[in-house]
Structure formats: structure tokens, C-alpha cells
Amino acid sequence: MNYPIPASPEEVVALKQKSIDEELIAAAIAGVIKISRSEGKSLEQLTDEVLADDCLLDIEQRRWLKDVVAQAWESIV
């Protein structure tokens, strides 16, 4: 992977300065999972946050992202 996994919310936000590609998105998801775990959050809490209404993604996109996050949660140690 060309991008390090972010270790803080600030590092996740800093990814916005990069060109978006699949590896950047994977690094961002891995970083969010890593940060969530370090904060003691469960997978259910994180997926609830993903499903929360926002202005960027519609409900179908949020459901898809929730599934991706859940799969990544199981893969990342």
C-alpha cells in the first residue's frame, strides 16, 4: 500500500489532500477502524456511525460502506 494507515483523526482528515484512489480509501477505512478500536468502540458502534444520516452519501451508499467496514474490521488485526 502506498499510504500509511492513519493513527489519528487528524491523519485521516489529512488524506483529503491526496488524490483519491482505491488505496487511499482502503487506508482511510483501515485508519478509522484502528482509531475506533483504540477508543474502545465496537464494530456495532462504528457501523452505526457509518449508517448515520449525512449529506455526503445516500442510504444505499452508507449500507454498502457499512458492509465494507464490517469486512475490513474482521480482516484487520
mmCIF file of N, CA and C in Angstrom:
data_model
loop_
_atom_site.group_PDB
_atom_site.id
_atom_site.type_symbol
_atom_site.label_atom_id
_atom_site.label_comp_id
_atom_site.label_asym_id
_atom_site.label_seq_id
_atom_site.Cartn_x
_atom_site.Cartn_y
_atom_site.Cartn_z
ATOM 1 N N MET A 1 0.845 -1.170 0.000
ATOM 2 C CA MET A 1 0.000 0.000 0.000
ATOM 3 C C MET A 1 0.892 1.235 0.000
ATOM 4 N N ASN A 2 0.506 2.212 -0.780
ATOM 5 C CA ASN A 2 1.294 3.435 -0.898
ATOM 6 C C ASN A 2 1.057 4.428 0.221
ATOM 7 N N TYR A 3 0.006 4.216 1.006
ATOM 8 C CA TYR A 3 -0.335 5.153 2.072
ATOM 9 C C TYR A 3 -0.229 4.456 3.423
ATOM 10 N N PRO A 4 0.352 5.115 4.409
ATOM 11 C CA PRO A 4 0.364 4.519 5.746
ATOM 12 C C PRO A 4 -1.048 4.578 6.338
ATOM 13 N N ILE A 5 -1.337 3.646 7.220
ATOM 14 C CA ILE A 5 -2.635 3.649 7.882
ATOM 15 C C ILE A 5 -2.653 4.786 8.893
ATOM 16 N N PRO A 6 -3.618 5.678 8.790
ATOM 17 C CA PRO A 6 -3.685 6.810 9.730
ATOM 18 C C PRO A 6 -3.868 6.318 11.164
ATOM 19 N N ALA A 7 -3.228 7.014 12.098
ATOM 20 C CA ALA A 7 -3.299 6.642 13.503
ATOM 21 C C ALA A 7 -4.065 7.656 14.339
ATOM 22 N N SER A 8 -4.558 8.706 13.708
ATOM 23 C CA SER A 8 -5.300 9.719 14.446
ATOM 24 C C SER A 8 -6.354 10.323 13.517
ATOM 25 N N PRO A 9 -7.389 10.921 14.115
ATOM 26 C CA PRO A 9 -8.392 11.583 13.272
ATOM 27 C C PRO A 9 -7.773 12.661 12.379
ATOM 28 N N GLU A 10 -6.763 13.349 12.880
ATOM 29 C CA GLU A 10 -6.108 14.392 12.083
ATOM 30 C C GLU A 10 -5.426 13.802 10.844
ATOM 31 N N GLU A 11 -4.842 12.623 11.002
ATOM 32 C CA GLU A 11 -4.196 11.973 9.858
ATOM 33 C C GLU A 11 -5.231 11.512 8.835
ATOM 34 N N VAL A 12 -6.402 11.087 9.295
ATOM 35 C CA VAL A 12 -7.472 10.715 8.371
ATOM 36 C C VAL A 12 -7.912 11.952 7.582
ATOM 37 N N VAL A 13 -8.115 13.063 8.274
ATOM 38 C CA VAL A 13 -8.525 14.309 7.616
ATOM 39 C C VAL A 13 -7.455 14.756 6.621
ATOM 40 N N ALA A 14 -6.195 14.573 6.965
ATOM 41 C CA ALA A 14 -5.096 14.988 6.081
ATOM 42 C C ALA A 14 -5.104 14.226 4.758
ATOM 43 N N LEU A 15 -5.739 13.058 4.723
ATOM 44 C CA LEU A 15 -5.810 12.300 3.477
ATOM 45 C C LEU A 15 -6.582 13.051 2.398
ATOM 46 N N LYS A 16 -7.388 14.024 2.790
ATOM 47 C CA LYS A 16 -8.147 14.805 1.810
ATOM 48 C C LYS A 16 -7.231 15.563 0.861
ATOM 49 N N GLN A 17 -5.980 15.735 1.247
ATOM 50 C CA GLN A 17 -5.021 16.460 0.403
ATOM 51 C C GLN A 17 -4.450 15.579 -0.706
ATOM 52 N N LYS A 18 -4.719 14.279 -0.645
ATOM 53 C CA LYS A 18 -4.181 13.330 -1.624
ATOM 54 C C LYS A 18 -5.172 13.107 -2.754
ATOM 55 N N SER A 19 -4.676 12.587 -3.858
ATOM 56 C CA SER A 19 -5.554 12.178 -4.954
ATOM 57 C C SER A 19 -6.289 10.915 -4.534
ATOM 58 N N ILE A 20 -7.576 10.886 -4.799
ATOM 59 C CA ILE A 20 -8.393 9.753 -4.366
ATOM 60 C C ILE A 20 -8.182 8.574 -5.301
ATOM 61 N N ASP A 21 -7.874 7.431 -4.698
ATOM 62 C CA ASP A 21 -7.799 6.177 -5.419
ATOM 63 C C ASP A 21 -8.172 5.056 -4.447
ATOM 64 N N GLU A 22 -8.196 3.832 -4.938
ATOM 65 C CA GLU A 22 -8.617 2.704 -4.113
ATOM 66 C C GLU A 22 -7.729 2.518 -2.885
ATOM 67 N N GLU A 23 -6.436 2.712 -3.031
ATOM 68 C CA GLU A 23 -5.518 2.536 -1.909
ATOM 69 C C GLU A 23 -5.733 3.600 -0.839
ATOM 70 N N LEU A 24 -6.020 4.803 -1.242
ATOM 71 C CA LEU A 24 -6.290 5.865 -0.278
ATOM 72 C C LEU A 24 -7.559 5.544 0.516
ATOM 73 N N ILE A 25 -8.585 5.087 -0.171
ATOM 74 C CA ILE A 25 -9.829 4.731 0.502
ATOM 75 C C ILE A 25 -9.597 3.572 1.466
ATOM 76 N N ALA A 26 -8.834 2.574 1.047
ATOM 77 C CA ALA A 26 -8.524 1.446 1.929
ATOM 78 C C ALA A 26 -7.751 1.918 3.157
ATOM 79 N N ALA A 27 -6.798 2.814 2.971
ATOM 80 C CA ALA A 27 -6.031 3.342 4.099
ATOM 81 C C ALA A 27 -6.937 4.119 5.046
ATOM 82 N N ALA A 28 -7.856 4.899 4.497
ATOM 83 C CA ALA A 28 -8.780 5.674 5.334
ATOM 84 C C ALA A 28 -9.680 4.749 6.147
ATOM 85 N N ILE A 29 -10.216 3.717 5.517
ATOM 86 C CA ILE A 29 -11.073 2.766 6.237
ATOM 87 C C ILE A 29 -10.278 2.052 7.322
ATOM 88 N N ALA A 30 -9.068 1.604 6.989
ATOM 89 C CA ALA A 30 -8.230 0.931 7.988
ATOM 90 C C ALA A 30 -7.906 1.876 9.143
ATOM 91 N N GLY A 31 -7.646 3.133 8.837
ATOM 92 C CA GLY A 31 -7.349 4.111 9.881
ATOM 93 C C GLY A 31 -8.535 4.347 10.793
ATOM 94 N N VAL A 32 -9.719 4.469 10.211
ATOM 95 C CA VAL A 32 -10.927 4.677 11.020
ATOM 96 C C VAL A 32 -11.160 3.471 11.928
ATOM 97 N N ILE A 33 -10.942 2.275 11.419
ATOM 98 C CA ILE A 33 -11.099 1.069 12.239
ATOM 99 C C ILE A 33 -10.074 1.063 13.366
ATOM 100 N N LYS A 34 -8.837 1.356 13.042
ATOM 101 C CA LYS A 34 -7.773 1.376 14.052
ATOM 102 C C LYS A 34 -8.082 2.401 15.146
ATOM 103 N N ILE A 35 -8.496 3.587 14.755
ATOM 104 C CA ILE A 35 -8.816 4.640 15.720
ATOM 105 C C ILE A 35 -10.020 4.231 16.564
ATOM 106 N N SER A 36 -11.044 3.680 15.931
ATOM 107 C CA SER A 36 -12.241 3.260 16.661
ATOM 108 C C SER A 36 -11.901 2.204 17.704
ATOM 109 N N ARG A 37 -11.088 1.242 17.319
ATOM 110 C CA ARG A 37 -10.678 0.209 18.284
ATOM 111 C C ARG A 37 -9.890 0.813 19.438
ATOM 112 N N SER A 38 -8.999 1.762 19.132
ATOM 113 C CA SER A 38 -8.196 2.373 20.197
ATOM 114 C C SER A 38 -9.072 3.173 21.159
ATOM 115 N N GLU A 39 -10.228 3.631 20.672
ATOM 116 C CA GLU A 39 -11.176 4.356 21.523
ATOM 117 C C GLU A 39 -12.139 3.415 22.238
ATOM 118 N N GLY A 40 -11.971 2.114 22.019
ATOM 119 C CA GLY A 40 -12.818 1.126 22.680
ATOM 120 C C GLY A 40 -14.175 0.930 22.042
ATOM 121 N N LYS A 41 -14.336 1.388 20.825
ATOM 122 C CA LYS A 41 -15.619 1.228 20.140
ATOM 123 C C LYS A 41 -15.752 -0.193 19.601
ATOM 124 N N SER A 42 -16.992 -0.639 19.541
ATOM 125 C CA SER A 42 -17.292 -1.939 18.952
ATOM 126 C C SER A 42 -17.585 -1.767 17.466
ATOM 127 N N LEU A 43 -17.610 -2.886 16.759
ATOM 128 C CA LEU A 43 -17.977 -2.849 15.346
ATOM 129 C C LEU A 43 -19.390 -2.279 15.197
ATOM 130 N N GLU A 44 -20.286 -2.658 16.090
ATOM 131 C CA GLU A 44 -21.663 -2.156 16.019
ATOM 132 C C GLU A 44 -21.704 -0.634 16.168
ATOM 133 N N GLN A 45 -20.922 -0.097 17.078
ATOM 134 C CA GLN A 45 -20.893 1.356 17.251
ATOM 135 C C GLN A 45 -20.367 2.051 15.996
ATOM 136 N N LEU A 46 -19.316 1.480 15.420
ATOM 137 C CA LEU A 46 -18.746 2.075 14.218
ATOM 138 C C LEU A 46 -19.726 2.004 13.049
ATOM 139 N N THR A 47 -20.365 0.855 12.868
ATOM 140 C CA THR A 47 -21.305 0.752 11.752
ATOM 141 C C THR A 47 -22.527 1.643 11.974
ATOM 142 N N ASP A 48 -22.921 1.860 13.227
ATOM 143 C CA ASP A 48 -23.998 2.815 13.498
ATOM 144 C C ASP A 48 -23.591 4.219 13.040
ATOM 145 N N GLU A 49 -22.335 4.575 13.267
ATOM 146 C CA GLU A 49 -21.840 5.878 12.815
ATOM 147 C C GLU A 49 -21.845 5.965 11.293
ATOM 148 N N VAL A 50 -21.450 4.877 10.643
ATOM 149 C CA VAL A 50 -21.437 4.855 9.176
ATOM 150 C C VAL A 50 -22.856 5.029 8.629
ATOM 151 N N LEU A 51 -23.823 4.415 9.291
ATOM 152 C CA LEU A 51 -25.199 4.485 8.830
ATOM 153 C C LEU A 51 -25.898 5.795 9.181
ATOM 154 N N ALA A 52 -25.297 6.585 10.050
ATOM 155 C CA ALA A 52 -25.911 7.851 10.448
ATOM 156 C C ALA A 52 -26.102 8.741 9.224
ATOM 157 N N ASP A 53 -27.204 9.427 9.185
ATOM 158 C CA ASP A 53 -27.536 10.298 8.052
ATOM 159 C C ASP A 53 -26.495 11.400 7.897
ATOM 160 N N ASP A 54 -26.082 11.622 6.683
ATOM 161 C CA ASP A 54 -25.167 12.731 6.389
ATOM 162 C C ASP A 54 -25.472 13.261 5.002
ATOM 163 N N CYS A 55 -24.810 14.314 4.621
ATOM 164 C CA CYS A 55 -25.092 14.933 3.325
ATOM 165 C C CYS A 55 -24.180 14.416 2.206
ATOM 166 N N LEU A 56 -23.244 13.517 2.529
ATOM 167 C CA LEU A 56 -22.319 13.035 1.505
ATOM 168 C C LEU A 56 -22.799 11.779 0.795
ATOM 169 N N LEU A 57 -23.373 10.836 1.564
ATOM 170 C CA LEU A 57 -23.768 9.552 0.993
ATOM 171 C C LEU A 57 -25.256 9.321 1.206
ATOM 172 N N ASP A 58 -25.900 8.679 0.216
ATOM 173 C CA ASP A 58 -27.299 8.314 0.418
ATOM 174 C C ASP A 58 -27.342 7.006 1.209
ATOM 175 N N ILE A 59 -28.532 6.558 1.582
ATOM 176 C CA ILE A 59 -28.666 5.394 2.455
ATOM 177 C C ILE A 59 -28.096 4.127 1.815
ATOM 178 N N GLU A 60 -28.271 3.954 0.520
ATOM 179 C CA GLU A 60 -27.725 2.771 -0.148
ATOM 180 C C GLU A 60 -26.205 2.776 -0.093
ATOM 181 N N GLN A 61 -25.581 3.921 -0.304
ATOM 182 C CA GLN A 61 -24.124 4.023 -0.232
ATOM 183 C C GLN A 61 -23.633 3.780 1.192
ATOM 184 N N ARG A 62 -24.357 4.293 2.185
ATOM 185 C CA ARG A 62 -23.964 4.071 3.583
ATOM 186 C C ARG A 62 -24.075 2.602 3.952
ATOM 187 N N ARG A 63 -25.096 1.932 3.469
ATOM 188 C CA ARG A 63 -25.239 0.484 3.745
ATOM 189 C C ARG A 63 -24.085 -0.296 3.113
ATOM 190 N N TRP A 64 -23.734 0.071 1.873
ATOM 191 C CA TRP A 64 -22.613 -0.585 1.199
ATOM 192 C C TRP A 64 -21.321 -0.352 1.989
ATOM 193 N N LEU A 65 -21.103 0.892 2.409
ATOM 194 C CA LEU A 65 -19.900 1.219 3.174
ATOM 195 C C LEU A 65 -19.889 0.486 4.511
ATOM 196 N N LYS A 66 -21.041 0.354 5.155
ATOM 197 C CA LYS A 66 -21.134 -0.394 6.413
ATOM 198 C C LYS A 66 -20.649 -1.829 6.209
ATOM 199 N N ASP A 67 -21.069 -2.459 5.109
ATOM 200 C CA ASP A 67 -20.638 -3.829 4.814
ATOM 201 C C ASP A 67 -19.132 -3.904 4.570
ATOM 202 N N VAL A 68 -18.598 -2.929 3.862
ATOM 203 C CA VAL A 68 -17.151 -2.885 3.607
ATOM 204 C C VAL A 68 -16.389 -2.732 4.921
ATOM 205 N N VAL A 69 -16.870 -1.833 5.785
ATOM 206 C CA VAL A 69 -16.221 -1.610 7.081
ATOM 207 C C VAL A 69 -16.278 -2.878 7.923
ATOM 208 N N ALA A 70 -17.413 -3.565 7.920
ATOM 209 C CA ALA A 70 -17.546 -4.801 8.697
ATOM 210 C C ALA A 70 -16.579 -5.874 8.201
ATOM 211 N N GLN A 71 -16.433 -5.995 6.894
ATOM 212 C CA GLN A 71 -15.485 -6.969 6.333
ATOM 213 C C GLN A 71 -14.048 -6.592 6.697
ATOM 214 N N ALA A 72 -13.748 -5.321 6.602
ATOM 215 C CA ALA A 72 -12.388 -4.862 6.930
ATOM 216 C C ALA A 72 -12.105 -5.057 8.421
ATOM 217 N N TRP A 73 -13.094 -4.810 9.268
ATOM 218 C CA TRP A 73 -12.946 -4.990 10.715
ATOM 219 C C TRP A 73 -12.453 -6.402 11.015
ATOM 220 N N GLU A 74 -13.033 -7.385 10.338
ATOM 221 C CA GLU A 74 -12.679 -8.787 10.563
ATOM 222 C C GLU A 74 -11.288 -9.114 10.012
ATOM 223 N N SER A 75 -10.853 -8.376 9.008
ATOM 224 C CA SER A 75 -9.567 -8.660 8.361
ATOM 225 C C SER A 75 -8.385 -7.970 9.007
ATOM 226 N N ILE A 76 -8.637 -6.823 9.640
ATOM 227 C CA ILE A 76 -7.552 -6.028 10.206
ATOM 228 C C ILE A 76 -7.339 -6.430 11.651
ATOM 229 N N VAL A 77 -6.106 -6.775 11.971
ATOM 230 C CA VAL A 77 -5.774 -7.148 13.353
ATOM 231 C C VAL A 77 -5.006 -6.077 14.047
#
